[in-house]
Short mmCIF file of C-alpha atoms and ligand atoms in Angstrom, two decimals:
data_model
loop_
_atom_site.label_atom_id
_atom_site.label_comp_id
_atom_site.label_asym_id
_atom_site.label_seq_id
_atom_site.Cartn_x
_atom_site.Cartn_y
_atom_site.Cartn_z
CA MET A 1 0.00 0.00 0.00
CA LEU A 2 1.23 3.44 -0.93
CA VAL A 3 0.60 6.63 1.06
CA GLY A 4 1.32 9.97 -0.62
CA ILE A 5 2.68 12.91 1.37
CA VAL A 6 1.20 16.08 -0.04
CA GLY A 7 1.14 19.77 0.77
CA LYS A 8 2.45 23.14 -0.31
CA PRO A 9 6.20 23.73 -0.65
CA ASN A 10 8.30 24.11 2.50
CA ALA A 11 5.66 22.63 4.83
CA GLY A 12 7.93 19.81 6.02
CA LYS A 13 6.85 16.94 3.73
CA SER A 14 10.37 15.62 3.22
CA THR A 15 11.11 15.98 6.92
CA PHE A 16 7.98 13.94 7.73
CA PHE A 17 9.00 11.39 5.08
CA ALA A 18 12.59 11.16 6.36
CA ALA A 19 11.38 10.81 9.96
CA ALA A 20 9.05 7.97 9.00
CA THR A 21 11.47 6.11 6.72
CA LEU A 22 14.95 7.29 7.76
CA ALA A 23 15.67 7.58 4.04
CA PRO A 24 18.23 10.26 3.18
CA VAL A 25 16.45 13.11 1.38
CA ASP A 26 16.97 16.82 0.80
CA ILE A 27 15.40 19.09 3.38
CA ALA A 28 15.76 22.88 3.27
CA ASP A 29 13.93 26.06 4.23
CA TYR A 30 12.97 27.15 0.73
CA PRO A 31 10.22 26.07 -1.70
CA PHE A 32 10.70 23.25 -4.21
CA THR A 33 13.59 21.56 -2.46
CA THR A 34 12.05 18.31 -3.64
CA ILE A 35 11.71 18.05 -7.41
CA LYS A 36 11.76 14.33 -8.06
CA SER A 37 9.58 12.30 -5.73
CA ASN A 38 11.12 10.12 -3.02
CA ARG A 39 9.85 6.67 -2.23
CA GLY A 40 10.59 4.81 0.98
CA ILE A 41 9.28 2.33 3.49
CA ALA A 42 7.63 3.30 6.76
CA TYR A 43 5.62 1.01 8.99
CA VAL A 44 2.58 0.72 11.18
CA THR A 45 2.45 -1.47 14.27
CA ARG A 46 0.36 -4.37 15.54
CA PRO A 47 0.88 -6.84 18.40
CA CYS A 48 2.73 -9.92 17.12
CA PRO A 49 0.82 -13.17 17.72
CA HIS A 50 4.10 -14.96 18.55
CA SER A 51 3.48 -14.37 22.28
CA GLU A 52 0.36 -16.61 22.05
CA LEU A 53 2.58 -19.41 20.76
CA GLY A 54 5.26 -18.92 23.38
CA THR A 55 7.91 -19.04 20.63
CA GLU A 56 9.90 -16.21 19.06
CA CYS A 57 8.91 -15.34 15.50
CA SER A 58 11.26 -15.30 12.51
CA PRO A 59 9.99 -12.34 10.51
CA HIS A 60 10.56 -11.99 6.81
CA ASN A 61 8.75 -8.87 5.58
CA ALA A 62 7.81 -7.23 8.88
CA PRO A 63 10.34 -7.01 11.73
CA CYS A 64 9.26 -7.64 15.31
CA THR A 65 10.56 -5.72 18.29
CA GLU A 66 9.54 -6.82 21.75
CA GLY A 67 6.24 -8.28 20.62
CA VAL A 68 5.36 -5.39 18.30
CA ARG A 69 5.24 -6.18 14.61
CA LEU A 70 6.38 -3.44 12.23
CA VAL A 71 4.21 -3.83 9.14
CA PRO A 72 5.67 -2.11 6.07
CA LEU A 73 3.96 0.70 4.25
CA ASP A 74 5.23 2.55 1.16
CA LEU A 75 5.48 6.31 1.39
CA LEU A 76 5.85 8.79 -1.44
CA ASP A 77 7.16 12.30 -0.86
CA VAL A 78 6.35 14.58 -3.78
CA ALA A 79 7.14 18.14 -4.84
CA GLY A 80 5.13 20.93 -3.23
CA LEU A 81 1.70 21.74 -4.63
CA VAL A 82 0.79 25.37 -5.27
CA PRO A 83 -2.62 26.85 -6.16
CA GLU A 84 -3.47 26.05 -9.80
CA ALA A 85 -0.91 23.25 -9.98
CA HIS A 86 -3.51 21.35 -12.02
CA LYS A 87 -3.08 24.02 -14.70
CA GLY A 88 0.66 23.53 -14.66
CA ARG A 89 1.72 26.16 -12.10
CA GLY A 90 4.68 25.52 -9.83
CA LEU A 91 6.23 22.26 -10.90
CA GLY A 92 3.16 21.59 -13.00
CA ASN A 93 0.84 18.69 -12.68
CA GLN A 94 3.16 15.97 -13.88
CA PHE A 95 3.98 14.98 -10.32
CA LEU A 96 0.28 14.83 -9.45
CA ASP A 97 0.45 11.76 -11.61
CA ASP A 98 3.04 10.32 -9.23
CA LEU A 99 0.20 10.26 -6.74
CA ARG A 100 -2.17 8.17 -8.85
CA GLN A 101 -1.30 4.93 -7.12
CA ALA A 102 -1.47 6.37 -3.60
CA SER A 103 -4.32 4.82 -1.62
CA ALA A 104 -4.33 7.65 0.91
CA PHE A 105 -2.68 10.96 1.69
CA VAL A 106 -0.97 12.67 4.59
CA HIS A 107 -1.44 16.39 4.07
CA VAL A 108 1.46 18.16 5.75
CA VAL A 109 0.44 21.71 6.68
CA ASP A 110 2.77 24.35 8.08
CA ALA A 111 0.78 25.09 11.25
CA SER A 112 3.19 27.84 12.26
CA GLY A 113 1.79 30.07 9.51
CA ALA A 114 5.34 31.18 8.70
CA THR A 115 5.15 30.36 4.99
CA ASP A 116 2.77 31.73 2.37
CA ARG A 117 0.68 29.65 -0.07
CA GLU A 118 3.72 29.09 -2.25
CA GLY A 119 6.06 28.21 0.62
CA ASN A 120 7.93 31.52 0.80
CA ILE A 121 9.02 32.47 4.30
CA GLU A 122 6.96 34.96 6.32
CA SER A 123 6.78 35.73 10.03
CA PRO A 124 5.09 33.10 12.25
CA GLY A 125 1.34 33.66 12.30
CA ASP A 126 1.31 35.76 9.10
CA HIS A 127 -0.42 33.06 7.10
CA ASP A 128 -3.67 31.32 8.04
CA PRO A 129 -2.88 27.58 7.76
CA THR A 130 -6.55 26.63 7.32
CA ASP A 131 -6.37 28.36 3.93
CA ASP A 132 -3.83 25.70 2.83
CA VAL A 133 -6.29 22.92 3.63
CA GLN A 134 -8.90 24.37 1.30
CA PHE A 135 -6.59 24.98 -1.62
CA LEU A 136 -5.07 21.53 -1.45
CA GLU A 137 -8.53 19.92 -1.44
CA ASP A 138 -9.36 22.08 -4.47
CA GLU A 139 -6.21 21.10 -6.34
CA LEU A 140 -6.80 17.38 -5.78
CA ALA A 141 -10.42 17.76 -6.91
CA TYR A 142 -9.45 19.69 -10.08
CA TRP A 143 -6.84 17.07 -10.86
CA ILE A 144 -9.38 14.23 -10.63
CA ALA A 145 -12.01 16.31 -12.46
CA GLY A 146 -9.46 16.82 -15.27
CA ILE A 147 -9.13 13.06 -15.64
CA LEU A 148 -12.93 12.71 -15.68
CA ALA A 149 -13.37 15.50 -18.23
CA LYS A 150 -11.21 13.81 -20.88
CA GLY A 151 -13.69 12.20 -23.28
CA TRP A 152 -16.60 12.91 -20.91
CA ASP A 153 -19.10 13.61 -23.71
CA LYS A 154 -18.39 10.33 -25.40
CA MET A 155 -18.67 8.41 -22.16
CA ALA A 156 -21.89 10.15 -21.11
CA ARG A 157 -23.36 9.39 -24.54
CA ARG A 158 -22.48 5.71 -24.23
CA ALA A 159 -24.25 5.64 -20.88
CA GLU A 160 -27.31 7.55 -22.05
CA ILE A 161 -27.83 6.32 -25.57
CA GLU A 162 -26.34 2.86 -25.55
CA GLY A 163 -27.54 2.17 -22.01
CA GLU A 164 -24.09 1.29 -20.68
CA ASN A 165 -23.58 1.45 -16.95
CA LEU A 166 -22.13 4.86 -16.02
CA GLU A 167 -20.51 3.56 -12.83
CA LYS A 168 -18.71 0.88 -14.77
CA LEU A 169 -17.54 3.29 -17.45
CA LEU A 170 -16.40 5.77 -14.82
CA SER A 171 -14.50 3.22 -12.81
CA GLU A 172 -12.77 2.00 -15.98
CA ARG A 173 -11.74 5.59 -16.58
CA LEU A 174 -10.52 5.87 -12.99
CA THR A 175 -8.71 2.53 -12.62
CA GLY A 176 -5.40 4.38 -13.01
CA LEU A 177 -6.37 6.21 -9.84
CA GLY A 178 -7.07 2.94 -8.07
CA LEU A 179 -10.74 3.74 -7.49
CA ARG A 180 -13.12 0.79 -7.34
CA GLU A 181 -16.61 0.57 -8.81
CA ALA A 182 -18.20 0.46 -5.35
CA GLN A 183 -16.46 3.74 -4.48
CA VAL A 184 -17.65 5.35 -7.71
CA HIS A 185 -21.16 4.14 -6.87
CA LEU A 186 -21.02 5.76 -3.42
CA ALA A 187 -19.65 9.03 -4.79
CA LEU A 188 -22.36 9.26 -7.47
CA ARG A 189 -25.03 8.53 -4.89
CA ASP A 190 -23.69 11.13 -2.44
CA VAL A 191 -23.34 14.01 -4.90
CA ALA A 192 -26.70 13.13 -6.54
CA LEU A 193 -26.07 15.27 -9.64
CA GLU A 194 -29.19 16.15 -11.55
CA GLY A 195 -30.03 15.79 -15.22
CA PRO A 196 -28.37 13.63 -17.85
CA PRO A 197 -24.59 13.19 -17.42
CA ARG A 198 -23.97 14.78 -20.83
CA ARG A 199 -25.14 18.10 -19.42
CA TRP A 200 -22.91 17.96 -16.33
CA LYS A 201 -20.59 20.95 -16.47
CA GLU A 202 -17.09 21.36 -15.07
CA GLU A 203 -18.51 22.50 -11.74
CA GLU A 204 -20.49 19.29 -11.41
CA LEU A 205 -17.52 17.13 -12.35
CA VAL A 206 -15.47 18.93 -9.68
CA ARG A 207 -18.15 18.14 -7.10
CA LEU A 208 -18.05 14.50 -8.13
CA ALA A 209 -14.23 14.54 -8.08
CA ARG A 210 -14.22 15.99 -4.56
CA GLU A 211 -16.44 13.18 -3.35
CA LEU A 212 -14.39 10.55 -5.19
CA ARG A 213 -11.28 11.83 -3.43
CA ARG A 214 -13.02 11.83 -0.06
CA ILE A 215 -14.29 8.27 -0.45
CA GLY A 216 -11.46 6.74 -2.42
CA LYS A 217 -8.35 8.41 -1.02
CA PRO A 218 -8.65 9.06 2.71
CA MET A 219 -6.53 11.88 4.06
CA ILE A 220 -5.14 12.88 7.42
CA LEU A 221 -3.81 16.29 8.23
CA ALA A 222 -0.42 16.66 9.91
CA ALA A 223 -0.41 20.09 11.60
CA ASN A 224 3.36 20.28 11.26
CA LYS A 225 5.89 22.60 12.91
CA ALA A 226 3.58 22.42 15.93
CA ASP A 227 6.70 23.13 18.03
CA VAL A 228 6.74 26.71 16.74
CA ALA A 229 3.06 27.16 15.85
CA PRO A 230 1.08 29.89 17.64
CA GLU A 231 -1.58 28.27 19.85
CA ASP A 232 -4.51 29.87 17.99
CA ALA A 233 -3.22 28.73 14.57
CA LEU A 234 -2.88 25.17 15.83
CA GLN A 235 -6.34 25.32 17.38
CA SER A 236 -7.90 26.60 14.15
CA LEU A 237 -6.56 23.52 12.35
CA LEU A 238 -7.67 21.18 15.14
CA ASN A 239 -11.16 22.69 14.99
CA LEU A 240 -11.63 22.06 11.26
CA PRO A 241 -14.73 19.96 10.61
CA ASP A 242 -14.69 16.60 8.78
CA VAL A 243 -10.95 16.06 8.87
CA ARG A 244 -8.69 14.24 11.29
CA VAL A 245 -5.90 16.56 12.42
CA ILE A 246 -2.81 15.53 14.37
CA PRO A 247 -0.23 18.07 15.58
CA THR A 248 3.24 16.99 14.43
CA CYS A 249 6.83 17.97 14.92
CA SER A 250 8.48 16.08 12.09
CA GLU A 251 11.78 17.70 12.91
CA CYS A 252 11.62 16.32 16.47
CA GLU A 253 10.78 12.82 15.22
CA LEU A 254 13.61 12.90 12.70
CA ALA A 255 16.12 14.01 15.35
CA LEU A 256 14.96 11.32 17.79
CA ARG A 257 15.03 8.50 15.24
CA ARG A 258 18.46 9.49 13.98
CA ALA A 259 19.79 9.77 17.53
CA ALA A 260 18.31 6.38 18.40
CA LYS A 261 19.93 4.87 15.30
CA ALA A 262 23.26 6.35 16.38
CA ASP A 263 22.79 4.72 19.84
CA LEU A 264 22.67 8.09 21.56
CA LEU A 265 19.28 7.40 23.13
CA ASP A 266 16.45 4.90 23.37
CA TYR A 267 13.25 5.91 21.61
CA VAL A 268 10.35 3.91 20.21
CA PRO A 269 8.68 5.87 17.38
CA GLY A 270 5.41 7.28 18.62
CA ALA A 271 6.40 7.13 22.30
CA SER A 272 5.84 10.04 24.66
CA ALA A 273 9.40 9.99 26.03
CA PHE A 274 12.96 8.93 25.29
CA THR A 275 15.94 8.04 27.47
CA GLU A 276 19.42 9.28 26.87
CA ARG A 277 22.08 6.59 26.97
CA THR A 278 24.39 7.14 29.92
CA ASP A 279 27.42 6.27 27.78
CA ALA A 280 26.47 8.67 24.95
CA SER A 281 28.75 11.64 24.51
CA LEU A 282 26.51 14.47 23.41
CA THR A 283 27.61 17.95 22.38
CA GLY A 284 26.15 20.95 24.18
CA GLU A 285 24.13 21.72 21.07
CA GLN A 286 22.68 18.21 20.94
CA ARG A 287 21.74 18.38 24.62
CA GLU A 288 19.98 21.67 24.06
CA ALA A 289 18.06 20.26 21.07
CA LEU A 290 17.00 17.22 23.10
CA GLN A 291 15.88 19.45 25.95
CA LYS A 292 13.61 21.32 23.53
CA ILE A 293 12.19 18.07 22.21
CA ARG A 294 11.57 16.87 25.77
CA GLY A 295 9.65 20.08 26.45
CA TYR A 296 7.58 19.50 23.31
CA LEU A 297 6.79 15.90 24.24
CA ASN A 298 5.74 17.00 27.73
CA ARG A 299 3.42 19.57 26.19
CA LEU A 300 1.88 17.58 23.30
CA GLY A 301 2.48 13.96 24.26
CA PHE A 302 4.02 12.68 21.00
CA THR A 303 5.74 13.96 17.86
CA GLY A 304 2.71 12.82 15.87
CA VAL A 305 4.49 11.29 12.85
CA GLN A 306 3.86 7.65 13.74
CA ARG A 307 0.43 8.60 15.12
CA CYS A 308 -0.56 10.06 11.72
CA LEU A 309 0.32 6.87 9.86
CA GLU A 310 -1.35 4.55 12.38
CA ASP A 311 -4.49 6.66 12.50
CA LEU A 312 -4.68 6.95 8.72
CA VAL A 313 -4.16 3.24 8.06
CA PHE A 314 -6.19 1.73 10.88
CA ASP A 315 -8.82 4.34 11.79
CA GLN A 316 -9.46 6.25 8.56
CA MET A 317 -8.89 3.40 6.12
CA GLY A 318 -9.89 0.51 8.39
CA MET A 319 -7.01 -1.67 7.20
CA ILE A 320 -6.31 -4.94 9.00
CA VAL A 321 -3.15 -7.03 9.45
CA VAL A 322 -3.20 -10.72 8.58
CA PHE A 323 -0.50 -13.35 9.11
CA PRO A 324 -0.39 -16.07 6.43
CA VAL A 325 1.31 -19.37 7.39
CA GLU A 326 1.75 -22.77 5.73
CA ASP A 327 1.47 -24.89 8.86
CA GLU A 328 -1.54 -24.16 11.07
CA ASN A 329 -0.11 -26.04 14.05
CA HIS A 330 3.30 -24.38 14.28
CA TRP A 331 2.37 -21.15 12.47
CA THR A 332 5.34 -21.56 10.16
CA ASP A 333 6.23 -21.40 6.48
CA LYS A 334 7.70 -24.40 4.63
CA ASP A 335 11.17 -23.61 6.02
CA GLY A 336 9.95 -23.58 9.61
CA ASN A 337 9.98 -19.79 10.03
CA VAL A 338 7.42 -18.77 12.64
CA LEU A 339 4.92 -16.10 11.49
CA PRO A 340 7.16 -15.00 8.62
CA ASP A 341 4.86 -12.39 7.07
CA ALA A 342 2.38 -9.73 8.11
CA PHE A 343 0.19 -8.19 5.41
CA LEU A 344 -1.85 -5.03 5.45
CA MET A 345 -5.22 -5.63 3.81
CA PRO A 346 -8.39 -3.57 3.36
CA ARG A 347 -11.17 -4.42 5.80
CA GLY A 348 -13.65 -6.65 3.99
CA SER A 349 -10.90 -8.72 2.32
CA VAL A 350 -11.62 -12.43 2.16
CA THR A 351 -9.44 -15.55 2.36
CA ARG A 352 -9.07 -15.73 -1.42
CA ASP A 353 -7.73 -12.13 -1.47
CA LEU A 354 -5.08 -13.18 1.02
CA ALA A 355 -4.14 -16.14 -1.16
CA TYR A 356 -3.67 -13.78 -4.12
CA GLN A 357 -1.64 -11.39 -2.00
CA VAL A 358 0.77 -14.22 -1.10
CA HIS A 359 1.04 -15.51 -4.66
CA THR A 360 -1.10 -15.53 -7.81
CA ASP A 361 -0.80 -19.34 -8.04
CA LEU A 362 -2.11 -19.68 -4.51
CA GLY A 363 -5.14 -17.58 -5.42
CA ASP A 364 -5.77 -19.43 -8.70
CA ASN A 365 -5.50 -22.84 -7.03
CA PHE A 366 -7.27 -21.98 -3.79
CA ILE A 367 -9.04 -24.95 -2.15
CA ARG A 368 -9.72 -23.79 1.40
CA ALA A 369 -8.16 -21.92 4.31
CA VAL A 370 -7.73 -22.77 7.96
CA ASP A 371 -7.92 -20.45 10.96
CA ALA A 372 -4.68 -21.36 12.72
CA ARG A 373 -6.05 -20.38 16.13
CA THR A 374 -9.26 -22.43 16.09
CA LYS A 375 -8.30 -24.88 13.30
CA ARG A 376 -11.68 -24.09 11.74
CA VAL A 377 -11.88 -24.64 7.98
CA LEU A 378 -12.72 -21.47 6.06
CA GLY A 379 -14.12 -21.06 2.56
CA LYS A 380 -12.85 -18.61 -0.05
CA ASP A 381 -15.28 -15.91 1.07
CA TYR A 382 -14.47 -15.83 4.78
CA GLU A 383 -14.03 -12.17 5.79
CA LEU A 384 -10.61 -11.79 7.36
CA GLN A 385 -10.33 -10.21 10.82
CA ASP A 386 -7.53 -8.04 12.17
CA GLY A 387 -4.76 -10.25 13.59
CA ASP A 388 -5.96 -13.46 11.90
CA VAL A 389 -3.35 -16.21 11.42
CA ILE A 390 -4.42 -18.11 8.31
CA ARG A 391 -3.23 -21.12 6.38
CA VAL A 392 -4.22 -21.27 2.72
CA VAL A 393 -4.54 -24.72 1.16
CA ALA A 394 -4.16 -24.84 -2.63
CA ARG A 395 -3.89 -27.46 -5.38
CA SER A 396 -0.25 -28.10 -6.10
N1 LIG B 401 10.28 23.97 13.51
C1 LIG B 401 10.05 22.99 12.64
N2 LIG B 401 10.58 23.05 11.41
C2 LIG B 401 10.32 22.02 10.55
C3 LIG B 401 9.51 20.92 10.93
N3 LIG B 401 9.43 20.09 9.87
C4 LIG B 401 10.17 20.63 8.88
N4 LIG B 401 10.71 21.80 9.29
C5 LIG B 401 11.58 22.70 8.51
O1 LIG B 401 10.82 23.20 7.39
C6 LIG B 401 11.68 23.39 6.26
C7 LIG B 401 11.11 22.69 5.05
O2 LIG B 401 11.18 21.30 5.27
P1 LIG B 401 11.10 20.25 4.05
O3 LIG B 401 10.90 18.91 4.70
O4 LIG B 401 12.22 20.41 3.10
O5 LIG B 401 9.73 20.73 3.39
P2 LIG B 401 9.00 20.20 2.07
O6 LIG B 401 7.53 20.32 2.32
O7 LIG B 401 9.51 18.86 1.68
O8 LIG B 401 9.45 21.29 1.02
P3 LIG B 401 9.53 21.18 -0.62
O9 LIG B 401 10.26 19.93 -0.98
O10 LIG B 401 10.28 22.40 -0.97
O11 LIG B 401 8.12 21.20 -1.10
C8 LIG B 401 13.05 22.88 6.67
O12 LIG B 401 13.84 23.98 7.09
C9 LIG B 401 12.74 21.97 7.85
O13 LIG B 401 13.83 21.84 8.75
C10 LIG B 401 8.95 20.89 12.25
O14 LIG B 401 8.25 19.98 12.67
N5 LIG B 401 9.27 21.96 13.05
MG1 LIG B 402 10.50 18.21 0.04
#
């Protein structure tokens, strides 16, 4: 699964990305530092079922630390979006296309209000950060509406005159965006546009596009630079209706993760505190920086980076984690590795979807599945539950 990190220039997207992935990327206090998108691997966490077995696991795709499984998630950090990007402003709309395959977005907003709409530096509080939320929503909607508008007349005619199913035609058009027919159905129902589709104007397509984005690409808002944001600016973001907002200090998270990697301190991403190693030799500057971060954590409770990803994946998108195994008694693969894999799957996925996720052959030759906890036999349409340990049996 791919999550896109979006927002205006200079908001801290690459800092958020680097904090979540520890990938080396360019970060600087001017707009358009990022030109080519960066892709990296972050993770979300779930309890590892190995404790139920009383045996350590031998992870393959998702490491386990002290009973917590780190389930991988692809992140994409793109260039900054400016108003009218869909018309080619800023770095144009070519990188919007990088976002096609993203299933969800983290919108990184500069909550400090110290950068204008285009990312140029101003004094803290000069810019109203809620304005950025609106324009980004607009840009994403215009982008999707632009895809809809191409060949719209022809498609609407096919639906009206030849009686073809509009939802089907639309979802074919939108497959590149990863939108499913059921999502198109919901969006059409919710916007309830009137009159024949052929008469729908740009404004109506934008309304439909807005709804398609809302349903098909969930978004969470990272109120970033919360360490230097004026209280009222942060509050105005937190009070926005219909959007989940989490205050973040990406810079704090990046510093803590790098320091932990360098064995200077102990820190679990997402935690509310860290402990300095007694044997670490820190410079005065480093100590001062850590003191500031400690103050921030005491005030806000967490840096918010990991919280954003977990909330987006589990609460907004309702994803679940499933553990496929080949032996339902020992919870191993054919080489005896215990609980080797952990997969993120959309809620509503069934056993056959899991089989396909493991391997196409396993999906094609599916016979049955087994719940490794209860040993109950499951058919191809059993709806998977979060934390399930499942064996798939297939024709060889
Ligand atoms: N105080 C503070 N500064 C931050 C935070 N996150 C990022 N910054 C700073 O904001 C500036 C821009 O950060 P980037 O991560 O390069 O921003 P970006 O959104 O990727 O920018 P573009 O690639 O130009 O679109 C840098 O100077 C960062 O150090 C934060 O949480 N707090
Ligand atoms: Mg960047």
